[in-house]
Short mmCIF file of C-alpha atoms and ligand atoms in Angstrom, two decimals:
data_model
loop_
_atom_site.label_atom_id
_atom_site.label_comp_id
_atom_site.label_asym_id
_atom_site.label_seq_id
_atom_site.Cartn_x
_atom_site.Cartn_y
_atom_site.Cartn_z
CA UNK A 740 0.00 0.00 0.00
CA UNK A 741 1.12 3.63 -0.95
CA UNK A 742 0.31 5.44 2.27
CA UNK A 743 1.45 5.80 5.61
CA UNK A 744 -0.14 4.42 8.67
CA UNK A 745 0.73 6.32 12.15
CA UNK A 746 -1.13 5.35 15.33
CA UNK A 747 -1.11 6.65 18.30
CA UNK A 748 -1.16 5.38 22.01
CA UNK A 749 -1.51 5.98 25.58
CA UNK A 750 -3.60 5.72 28.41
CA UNK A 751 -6.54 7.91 29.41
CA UNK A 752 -5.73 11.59 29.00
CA UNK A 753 -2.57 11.15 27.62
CA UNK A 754 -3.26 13.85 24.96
CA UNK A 755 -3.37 11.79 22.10
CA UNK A 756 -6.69 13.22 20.35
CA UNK A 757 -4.71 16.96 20.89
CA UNK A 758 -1.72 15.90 18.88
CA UNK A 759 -2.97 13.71 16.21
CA UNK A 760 -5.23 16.88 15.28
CA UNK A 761 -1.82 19.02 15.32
CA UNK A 762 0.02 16.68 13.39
CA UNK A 763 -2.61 16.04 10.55
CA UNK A 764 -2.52 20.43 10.62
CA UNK A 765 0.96 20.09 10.19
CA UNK A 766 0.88 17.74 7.59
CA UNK A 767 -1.73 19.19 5.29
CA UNK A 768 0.28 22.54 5.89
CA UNK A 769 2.85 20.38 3.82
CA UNK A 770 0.73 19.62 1.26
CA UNK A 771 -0.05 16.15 2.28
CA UNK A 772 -3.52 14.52 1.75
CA UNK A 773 -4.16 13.03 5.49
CA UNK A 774 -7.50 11.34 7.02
CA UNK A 775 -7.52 11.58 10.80
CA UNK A 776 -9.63 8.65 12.19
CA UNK A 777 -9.85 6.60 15.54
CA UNK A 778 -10.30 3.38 17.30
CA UNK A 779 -12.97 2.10 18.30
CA UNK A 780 -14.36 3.85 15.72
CA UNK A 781 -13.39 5.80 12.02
CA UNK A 782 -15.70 4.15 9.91
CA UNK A 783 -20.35 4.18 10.59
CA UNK A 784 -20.53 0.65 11.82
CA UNK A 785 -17.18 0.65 14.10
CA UNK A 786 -18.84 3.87 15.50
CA UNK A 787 -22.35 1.93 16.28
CA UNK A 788 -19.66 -0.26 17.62
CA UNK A 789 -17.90 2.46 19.91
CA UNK A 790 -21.00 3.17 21.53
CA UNK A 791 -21.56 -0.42 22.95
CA UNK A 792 -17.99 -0.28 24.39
CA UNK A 793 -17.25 3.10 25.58
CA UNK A 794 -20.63 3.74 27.70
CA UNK A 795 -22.45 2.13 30.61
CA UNK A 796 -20.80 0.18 33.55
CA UNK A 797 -16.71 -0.97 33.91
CA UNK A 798 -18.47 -4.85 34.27
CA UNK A 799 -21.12 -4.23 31.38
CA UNK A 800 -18.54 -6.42 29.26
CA UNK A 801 -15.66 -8.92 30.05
CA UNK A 802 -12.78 -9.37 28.54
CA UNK A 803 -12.82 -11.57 25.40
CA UNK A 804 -16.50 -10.04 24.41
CA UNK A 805 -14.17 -6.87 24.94
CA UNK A 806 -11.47 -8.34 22.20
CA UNK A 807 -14.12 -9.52 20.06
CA UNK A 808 -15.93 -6.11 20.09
CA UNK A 809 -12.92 -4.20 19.17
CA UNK A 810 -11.52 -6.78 16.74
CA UNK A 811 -15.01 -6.66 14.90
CA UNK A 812 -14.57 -2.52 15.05
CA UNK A 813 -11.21 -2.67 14.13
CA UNK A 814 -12.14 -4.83 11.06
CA UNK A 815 -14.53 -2.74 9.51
CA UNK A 816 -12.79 0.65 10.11
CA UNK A 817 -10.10 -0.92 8.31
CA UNK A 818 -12.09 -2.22 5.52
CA UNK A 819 -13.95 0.86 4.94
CA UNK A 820 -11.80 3.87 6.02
CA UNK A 821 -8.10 2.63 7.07
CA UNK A 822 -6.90 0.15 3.63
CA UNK A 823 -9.07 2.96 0.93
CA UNK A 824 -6.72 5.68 2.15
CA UNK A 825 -3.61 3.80 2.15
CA UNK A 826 -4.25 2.53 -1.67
CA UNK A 827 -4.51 5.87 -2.63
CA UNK A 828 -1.76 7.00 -1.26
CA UNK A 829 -2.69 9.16 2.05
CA UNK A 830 -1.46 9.72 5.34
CA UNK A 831 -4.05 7.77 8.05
CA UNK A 832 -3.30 8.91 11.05
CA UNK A 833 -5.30 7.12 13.70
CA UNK A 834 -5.61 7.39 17.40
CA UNK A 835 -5.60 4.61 18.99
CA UNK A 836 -5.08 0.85 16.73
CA UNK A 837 -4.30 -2.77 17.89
CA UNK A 838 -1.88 -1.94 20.60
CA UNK A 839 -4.75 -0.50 22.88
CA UNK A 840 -6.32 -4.03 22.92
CA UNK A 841 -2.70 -5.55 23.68
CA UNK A 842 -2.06 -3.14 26.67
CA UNK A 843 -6.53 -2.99 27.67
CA UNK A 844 -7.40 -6.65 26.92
CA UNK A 845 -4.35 -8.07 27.78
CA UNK A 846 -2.46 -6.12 29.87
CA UNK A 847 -5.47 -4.55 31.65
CA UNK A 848 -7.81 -7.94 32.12
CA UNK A 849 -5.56 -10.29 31.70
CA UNK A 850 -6.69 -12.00 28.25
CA UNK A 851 -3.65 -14.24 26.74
CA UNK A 852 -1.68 -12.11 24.53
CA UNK A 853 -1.86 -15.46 21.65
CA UNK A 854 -5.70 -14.87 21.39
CA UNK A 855 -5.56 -11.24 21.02
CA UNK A 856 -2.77 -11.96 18.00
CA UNK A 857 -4.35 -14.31 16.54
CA UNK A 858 -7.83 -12.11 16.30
CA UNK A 859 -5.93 -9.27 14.96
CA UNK A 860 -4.90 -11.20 12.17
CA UNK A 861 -7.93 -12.38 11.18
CA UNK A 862 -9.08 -9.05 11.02
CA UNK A 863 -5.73 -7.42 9.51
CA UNK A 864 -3.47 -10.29 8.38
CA UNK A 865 -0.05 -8.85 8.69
CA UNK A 866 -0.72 -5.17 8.34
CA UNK A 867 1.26 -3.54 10.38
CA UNK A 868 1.60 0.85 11.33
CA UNK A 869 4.62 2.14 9.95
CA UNK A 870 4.86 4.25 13.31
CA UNK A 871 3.44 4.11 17.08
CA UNK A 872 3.64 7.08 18.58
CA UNK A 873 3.13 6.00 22.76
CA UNK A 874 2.43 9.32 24.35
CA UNK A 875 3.06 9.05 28.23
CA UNK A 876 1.77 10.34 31.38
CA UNK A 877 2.15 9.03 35.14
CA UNK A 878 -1.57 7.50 36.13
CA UNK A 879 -2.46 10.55 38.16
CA UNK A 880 -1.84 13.10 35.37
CA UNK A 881 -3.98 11.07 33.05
CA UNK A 882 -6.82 10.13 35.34
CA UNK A 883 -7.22 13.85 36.02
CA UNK A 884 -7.33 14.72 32.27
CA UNK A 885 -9.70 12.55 31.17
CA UNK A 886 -12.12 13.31 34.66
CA UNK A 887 -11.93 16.65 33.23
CA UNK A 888 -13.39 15.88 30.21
CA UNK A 889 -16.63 15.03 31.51
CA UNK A 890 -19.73 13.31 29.28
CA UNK A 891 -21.05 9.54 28.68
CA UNK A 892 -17.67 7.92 27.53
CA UNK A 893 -16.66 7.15 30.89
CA UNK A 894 -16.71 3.14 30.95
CA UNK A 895 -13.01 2.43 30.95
CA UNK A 896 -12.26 5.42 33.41
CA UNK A 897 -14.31 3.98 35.67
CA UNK A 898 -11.79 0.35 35.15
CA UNK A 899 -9.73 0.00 38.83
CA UNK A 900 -6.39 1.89 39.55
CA UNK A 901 -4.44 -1.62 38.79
CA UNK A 902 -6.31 -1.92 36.01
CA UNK A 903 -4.70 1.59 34.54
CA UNK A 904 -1.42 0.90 36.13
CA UNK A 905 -1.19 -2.73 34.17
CA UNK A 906 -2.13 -1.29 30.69
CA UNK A 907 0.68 1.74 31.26
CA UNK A 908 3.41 -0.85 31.48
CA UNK A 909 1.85 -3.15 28.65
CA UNK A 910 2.32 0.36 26.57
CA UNK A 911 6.00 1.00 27.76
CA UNK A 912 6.79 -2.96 27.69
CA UNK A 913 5.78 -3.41 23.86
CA UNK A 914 7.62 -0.19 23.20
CA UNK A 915 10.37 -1.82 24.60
CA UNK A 916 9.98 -4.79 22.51
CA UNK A 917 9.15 -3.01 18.84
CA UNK A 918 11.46 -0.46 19.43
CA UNK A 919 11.67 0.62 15.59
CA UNK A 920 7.82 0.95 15.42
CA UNK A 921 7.02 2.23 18.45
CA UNK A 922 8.13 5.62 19.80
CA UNK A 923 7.43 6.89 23.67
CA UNK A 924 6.90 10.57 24.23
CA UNK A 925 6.88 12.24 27.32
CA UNK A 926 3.15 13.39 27.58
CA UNK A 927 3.73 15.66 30.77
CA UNK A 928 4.90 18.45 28.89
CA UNK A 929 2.75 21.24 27.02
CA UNK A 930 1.15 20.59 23.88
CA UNK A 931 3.56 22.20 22.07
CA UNK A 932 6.72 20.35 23.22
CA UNK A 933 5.01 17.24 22.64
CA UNK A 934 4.01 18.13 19.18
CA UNK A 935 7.47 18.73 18.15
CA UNK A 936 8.75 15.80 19.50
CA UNK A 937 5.92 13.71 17.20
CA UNK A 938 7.54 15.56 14.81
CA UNK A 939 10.84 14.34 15.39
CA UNK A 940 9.78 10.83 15.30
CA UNK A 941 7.89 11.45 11.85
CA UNK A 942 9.95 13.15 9.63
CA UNK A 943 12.20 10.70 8.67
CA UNK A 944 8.66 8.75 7.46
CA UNK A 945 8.19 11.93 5.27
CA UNK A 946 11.57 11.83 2.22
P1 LIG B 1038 -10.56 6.94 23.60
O1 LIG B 1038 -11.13 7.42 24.89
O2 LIG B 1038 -9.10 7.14 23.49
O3 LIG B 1038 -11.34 7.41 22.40
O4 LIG B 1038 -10.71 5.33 23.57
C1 LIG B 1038 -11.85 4.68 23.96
C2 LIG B 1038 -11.54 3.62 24.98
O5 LIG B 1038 -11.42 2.34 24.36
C3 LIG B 1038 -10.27 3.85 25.79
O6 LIG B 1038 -10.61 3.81 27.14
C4 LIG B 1038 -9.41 2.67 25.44
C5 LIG B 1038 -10.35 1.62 24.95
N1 LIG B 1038 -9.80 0.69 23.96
C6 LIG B 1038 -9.57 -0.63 24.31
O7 LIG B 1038 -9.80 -1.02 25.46
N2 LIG B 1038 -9.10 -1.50 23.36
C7 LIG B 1038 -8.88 -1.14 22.06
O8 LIG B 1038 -8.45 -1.95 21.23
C8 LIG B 1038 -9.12 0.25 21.71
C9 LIG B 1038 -8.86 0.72 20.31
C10 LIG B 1038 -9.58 1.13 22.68
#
């Protein structure tokens, strides 16, 4: 595929949503064609999806109907909006992709790590991002964000502390182990540090 796939990661109020909008501005300032887009979510039925998993109680789901919710999501947003993009040659920049269910699912409630791969690549085969961008914030600083934020997509906020704790080190401990895909950002910073930092990571992506 032509394009270029960059995701980006973190936990709750991490910032992501704030820099994948600056970096799509910076991009198109470029003269690039980009679609920003999301998981769960990006295309209409992962969105019907994203409803059924982002509202109502922490226990409303467990695990593996988790997986299998976001898998299904994750299937059709790349079906529909994700692969379309790529074969004609755009920058997708999504915010959030497949490593939120390995650090959620697995890190987070504990579902085996072989499942999860093998679901992905059912849904995606062996498409891969050509860049992770982890952005990273202590648990405090994120919880406090995201409380912040307010309105009805609240479920996985309302997950335990350990629960938050877990998925933070599943995102710094698959950084550790895809080091060429996956880049770790220090999220504590202003928006505008962090932004040129993503852009440090990117521009080699860009000749
Ligand atoms: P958002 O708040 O960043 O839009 O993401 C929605 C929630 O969905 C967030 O709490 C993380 C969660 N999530 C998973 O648990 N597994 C996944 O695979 C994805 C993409 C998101």
């Amino acid at each position: 595929m032509a394009g270029l796939f960059i995701t980006f990661e973190g936990g709750e109020g991490a910032g992501k949503s704030t820099q994948v909008k600056r970096l799509g501005e910076q991009l198109q300032a470029r003269g690039r064609e980009v679609v920003l887009t999301r998981e769960p979510g990006g295309s209409p039925g992962a969105e019907a999806i994203r409803k059924l998993l982002v509202e109502g109680a922490a226990s409303r789901w467990d695990g593996i109907t988790e997986a299998l919710l976001h898998t299904a999501a994750r299937r059709d947003h790349l079906v529909k909006t994700v692969w379309p993009a790529l074969e004609a040659g755009k920058i997708v920049i999504s915010d959030r992709f497949v490593d939120s269910t390995v650090a959620y699912q697995g890190y987070g409630h504990g579902i085996d790590q072989a499942v999860l791969g093998a679901l992905y690549r059912a849904a995606a085969g062996d498409f891969r991002p050509h860049l992770t961008v982890i952005i990273d914030v202590p648990l405090d600083v994120g919880l406090k964000r995201a409380a912040g934020r307010g309105g009805a997509e609240d479920r996985y906020e309302g997950m335990d502390r350990s629960f938050h704790e877990r998925l933070r080190q599943g995102f710094l401990s698959l950084a550790a182990a895809e080091p060429a895909r996956c880049k770790i950002i220090d999220g504590t910073r202003g928006a505008d540090q962090v932004h040129a930092d993503v852009m440090a990571v990117v521009a080699p992506l860009l000749v």
